[in-house]
PDB file of C-alpha atoms in Angstrom:
ATOM      1  CA  ARG A   1       0.000   0.000   0.000  1.00  0.00           C
ATOM      2  CA  LYS A   2       2.821   2.423   0.840  1.00  0.00           C
ATOM      3  CA  SER A   3       4.404   1.910  -2.575  1.00  0.00           C
ATOM      4  CA  TYR A   4       1.124   2.757  -4.302  1.00  0.00           C
ATOM      5  CA  GLU A   5       0.707   5.895  -2.192  1.00  0.00           C
ATOM      6  CA  LEU A   6       4.223   6.989  -3.114  1.00  0.00           C
ATOM      7  CA  ALA A   7       3.585   6.234  -6.810  1.00  0.00           C
ATOM      8  CA  TRP A   8       0.315   8.182  -6.701  1.00  0.00           C
ATOM      9  CA  THR A   9       2.009  11.166  -5.032  1.00  0.00           C
ATOM     10  CA  CYS A  10       4.852  11.111  -7.559  1.00  0.00           C
ATOM     11  CA  GLY A  11       2.354  10.934 -10.441  1.00  0.00           C
ATOM     12  CA  HIS A  12       0.237  13.727  -8.953  1.00  0.00           C
ATOM     13  CA  LEU A  13       3.257  16.016  -8.656  1.00  0.00           C
ATOM     14  CA  HIS A  14       4.363  15.199 -12.198  1.00  0.00           C
ATOM     15  CA  ALA A  15       0.952  15.591 -13.854  1.00  0.00           C
ATOM     16  CA  LEU A  16      -0.192  18.505 -11.680  1.00  0.00           C
ATOM     17  CA  ALA A  17      -3.459  16.617 -11.169  1.00  0.00           C
ATOM     18  CA  PRO A  18      -4.560  13.586  -9.157  1.00  0.00           C
ATOM     19  CA  PRO A  19      -4.072  10.437 -11.260  1.00  0.00           C
ATOM     20  CA  SER A  20      -6.071   7.227 -11.196  1.00  0.00           C
ATOM     21  CA  LEU A  21      -4.589   3.750 -11.091  1.00  0.00           C
ATOM     22  CA  ARG A  22      -4.719   2.008 -14.446  1.00  0.00           C
ATOM     23  CA  THR A  23      -2.622  -1.115 -13.793  1.00  0.00           C
ATOM     24  CA  VAL A  24      -0.182  -2.654 -11.359  1.00  0.00           C
ATOM     25  CA  ASP A  25       2.254  -3.947 -13.919  1.00  0.00           C
ATOM     26  CA  GLU A  26       5.026  -5.642 -12.060  1.00  0.00           C
ATOM     27  CA  ILE A  27       6.051  -6.397  -8.504  1.00  0.00           C
ATOM     28  CA  THR A  28       9.516  -7.866  -8.034  1.00  0.00           C
ATOM     29  CA  PHE A  29      10.539  -9.365  -4.692  1.00  0.00           C
ATOM     30  CA  LYS A  30      14.324  -9.476  -4.447  1.00  0.00           C
ATOM     31  CA  CYS A  31      14.779 -10.337  -0.762  1.00  0.00           C
ATOM     32  CA  PRO A  32      12.677 -10.476   2.414  1.00  0.00           C
ATOM     33  CA  VAL A  33      12.106  -7.456   4.639  1.00  0.00           C
ATOM     34  CA  PRO A  34      12.553  -8.349   8.308  1.00  0.00           C
ATOM     35  CA  ILE A  35       9.964  -6.930  10.704  1.00  0.00           C
ATOM     36  CA  GLY A  36      11.237  -3.739  12.294  1.00  0.00           C
ATOM     37  CA  SER A  37      13.572  -2.912   9.413  1.00  0.00           C
ATOM     38  CA  ILE A  38      14.283   0.618   8.276  1.00  0.00           C
ATOM     39  CA  LEU A  39      12.737   0.917   4.849  1.00  0.00           C
ATOM     40  CA  ARG A  40      13.505   3.610   2.288  1.00  0.00           C
ATOM     41  CA  MET A  41      11.394   4.037  -0.833  1.00  0.00           C
ATOM     42  CA  ASP A  42      11.822   6.207  -3.894  1.00  0.00           C
ATOM     43  CA  ALA A  43       9.652   6.755  -6.935  1.00  0.00           C
ATOM     44  CA  CYS A  44      10.078   8.251 -10.368  1.00  0.00           C
ATOM     45  CA  VAL A  45       7.991   8.722 -13.468  1.00  0.00           C
ATOM     46  CA  SER A  46       9.836   6.534 -15.936  1.00  0.00           C
ATOM     47  CA  TYR A  47       7.719   7.012 -19.067  1.00  0.00           C
ATOM     48  CA  VAL A  48       4.809   9.167 -20.285  1.00  0.00           C
ATOM     49  CA  GLU A  49       2.603   8.716 -23.329  1.00  0.00           C
ATOM     50  CA  HIS A  50      -0.595  10.701 -23.854  1.00  0.00           C
ATOM     51  CA  GLU A  51      -2.147  10.864 -20.373  1.00  0.00           C
ATOM     52  CA  LEU A  52      -0.581   7.619 -19.097  1.00  0.00           C
ATOM     53  CA  MET A  53       2.460   7.544 -16.829  1.00  0.00           C
ATOM     54  CA  ALA A  54       4.588   4.597 -15.757  1.00  0.00           C
ATOM     55  CA  VAL A  55       5.779   5.150 -12.192  1.00  0.00           C
ATOM     56  CA  ALA A  56       8.567   2.950 -10.823  1.00  0.00           C
ATOM     57  CA  VAL A  57       8.930   2.524  -7.059  1.00  0.00           C
ATOM     58  CA  ARG A  58      11.951   0.934  -5.413  1.00  0.00           C
ATOM     59  CA  ALA A  59      12.088  -0.198  -1.779  1.00  0.00           C
ATOM     60  CA  GLU A  60      15.355  -0.683   0.076  1.00  0.00           C
ATOM     61  CA  VAL A  61      16.073  -1.982   3.554  1.00  0.00           C
ATOM     62  CA  ILE A  62      18.823  -0.137   5.394  1.00  0.00           C
ATOM     63  CA  ASP A  63      21.168  -1.732   7.926  1.00  0.00           C
ATOM     64  CA  PRO A  64      21.635   0.997  10.564  1.00  0.00           C
ATOM     65  CA  SER A  65      24.962  -0.401  11.783  1.00  0.00           C
ATOM     66  CA  THR A  66      26.629  -0.275   8.354  1.00  0.00           C
ATOM     67  CA  ARG A  67      24.289   2.209   6.632  1.00  0.00           C
ATOM     68  CA  ARG A  68      24.197  -0.096   3.626  1.00  0.00           C
ATOM     69  CA  ALA A  69      21.033  -0.392   1.618  1.00  0.00           C
ATOM     70  CA  ALA A  70      19.767  -3.451  -0.237  1.00  0.00           C
ATOM     71  CA  VAL A  71      16.932  -3.364  -2.777  1.00  0.00           C
ATOM     72  CA  THR A  72      14.074  -5.534  -1.541  1.00  0.00           C
ATOM     73  CA  ASN A  73      11.198  -4.771  -3.895  1.00  0.00           C
ATOM     74  CA  GLU A  74      10.476  -3.007  -7.167  1.00  0.00           C
ATOM     75  CA  PHE A  75       7.007  -1.964  -8.256  1.00  0.00           C
ATOM     76  CA  LEU A  76       5.730  -0.617 -11.557  1.00  0.00           C
ATOM     77  CA  TYR A  77       2.397   1.206 -11.766  1.00  0.00           C
ATOM     78  CA  THR A  78       0.605   2.743 -14.735  1.00  0.00           C
ATOM     79  CA  LEU A  79      -1.346   5.836 -13.731  1.00  0.00           C
ATOM     80  CA  ASP A  80      -3.844   7.808 -15.790  1.00  0.00           C
ATOM     81  CA  ALA A  81      -3.739  11.590 -15.442  1.00  0.00           C
ATOM     82  CA  GLY A  82      -6.463  12.215 -18.019  1.00  0.00           C
ATOM     83  CA  GLY A  83      -9.258  12.896 -15.560  1.00  0.00           C
ATOM     84  CA  GLY A  84      -8.218  16.183 -14.002  1.00  0.00           C
ATOM     85  CA  ALA A  85      -5.175  17.419 -15.858  1.00  0.00           C
ATOM     86  CA  SER A  86      -5.566  20.488 -18.041  1.00  0.00           C
ATOM     87  CA  SER A  87      -2.804  19.174 -20.318  1.00  0.00           C
ATOM     88  CA  PRO A  88      -1.013  15.841 -20.718  1.00  0.00           C
ATOM     89  CA  PRO A  89       1.838  15.172 -18.283  1.00  0.00           C
ATOM     90  CA  MET A  90       5.281  16.326 -19.355  1.00  0.00           C
ATOM     91  CA  ARG A  91       7.255  13.643 -21.184  1.00  0.00           C
ATOM     92  CA  VAL A  92      10.375  12.220 -19.584  1.00  0.00           C
ATOM     93  CA  SER A  93      13.595  10.918 -21.072  1.00  0.00           C
ATOM     94  CA  PRO A  94      16.509   9.202 -19.372  1.00  0.00           C
ATOM     95  CA  ARG A  95      19.567  11.361 -18.864  1.00  0.00           C
ATOM     96  CA  ARG A  96      21.821   8.561 -17.683  1.00  0.00           C
ATOM     97  CA  TYR A  97      22.390   5.111 -19.086  1.00  0.00           C
ATOM     98  CA  ALA A  98      21.374   3.594 -15.744  1.00  0.00           C
ATOM     99  CA  ASN A  99      17.831   4.975 -16.207  1.00  0.00           C
ATOM    100  CA  VAL A 100      17.323   3.551 -19.693  1.00  0.00           C
ATOM    101  CA  SER A 101      16.062   0.186 -18.413  1.00  0.00           C
ATOM    102  CA  ARG A 102      13.410   1.906 -16.253  1.00  0.00           C
ATOM    103  CA  PHE A 103      12.395   3.997 -19.268  1.00  0.00           C
ATOM    104  CA  LEU A 104      12.032   0.898 -21.475  1.00  0.00           C
ATOM    105  CA  GLU A 105      10.108  -1.035 -18.806  1.00  0.00           C
ATOM    106  CA  GLY A 106       7.804   1.954 -18.419  1.00  0.00           C
ATOM    107  CA  ARG A 107       7.278   2.194 -22.161  1.00  0.00           C
ATOM    108  CA  ARG A 108       6.291  -1.493 -22.300  1.00  0.00           C
ATOM    109  CA  ALA A 109       3.888  -1.047 -19.363  1.00  0.00           C
ATOM    110  CA  VAL A 110       2.186   1.949 -20.973  1.00  0.00           C
ATOM    111  CA  ALA A 111       1.964   0.077 -24.310  1.00  0.00           C
ATOM    112  CA  ARG A 112       0.214  -2.826 -22.540  1.00  0.00           C
ATOM    113  CA  ALA A 113      -2.197  -0.398 -20.873  1.00  0.00           C
ATOM    114  CA  LEU A 114      -2.970   1.256 -24.217  1.00  0.00           C
ATOM    115  CA  GLU A 115      -3.533  -2.153 -25.858  1.00  0.00           C
ATOM    116  CA  SER A 116      -5.928  -3.220 -23.082  1.00  0.00           C
ATOM    117  CA  ARG A 117      -7.909  -0.023 -23.641  1.00  0.00           C
ATOM    118  CA  HIS A 118      -8.564  -1.025 -27.265  1.00  0.00           C
ATOM    119  CA  VAL A 119      -9.386  -4.676 -26.622  1.00  0.00           C
TER     120      VAL A 119
END
C-alpha cells in the first residue's frame, strides 16, 4: 500500500493533477524485509505517453549499523492523469544510461495499458 501511495504522489506532482490507477504492472521481490527494518522508498515517473504515466517505485532496507542499503522490492504502476489534468503530463527521457532500463520497462507497461484499452 505504501508503494502505491508513493507512486500516486509522484504521479500527482508530475501531472499537476490527481491520477487514477490504471494497472499494477510488475512487482519484483528481491529479498525479504525483516519486521522492524528501516525501509527507504523512492519513486520516479519513468515514461509518459498521452495521459498515461509509468511510475517505478523501489524499496530498500537499510542496515543501521553499516548504513548499507539493499533493494528488496520493485514496483511498476501505470497511472492515468487524463481525468483532471488540463494538459497531458510532461514527457520524460533518461539522462543517464542507468535509467534507460526503467524507461524501457515503463514504455512497455504503458503500451500494454494502451492495448488493453482497445481490446
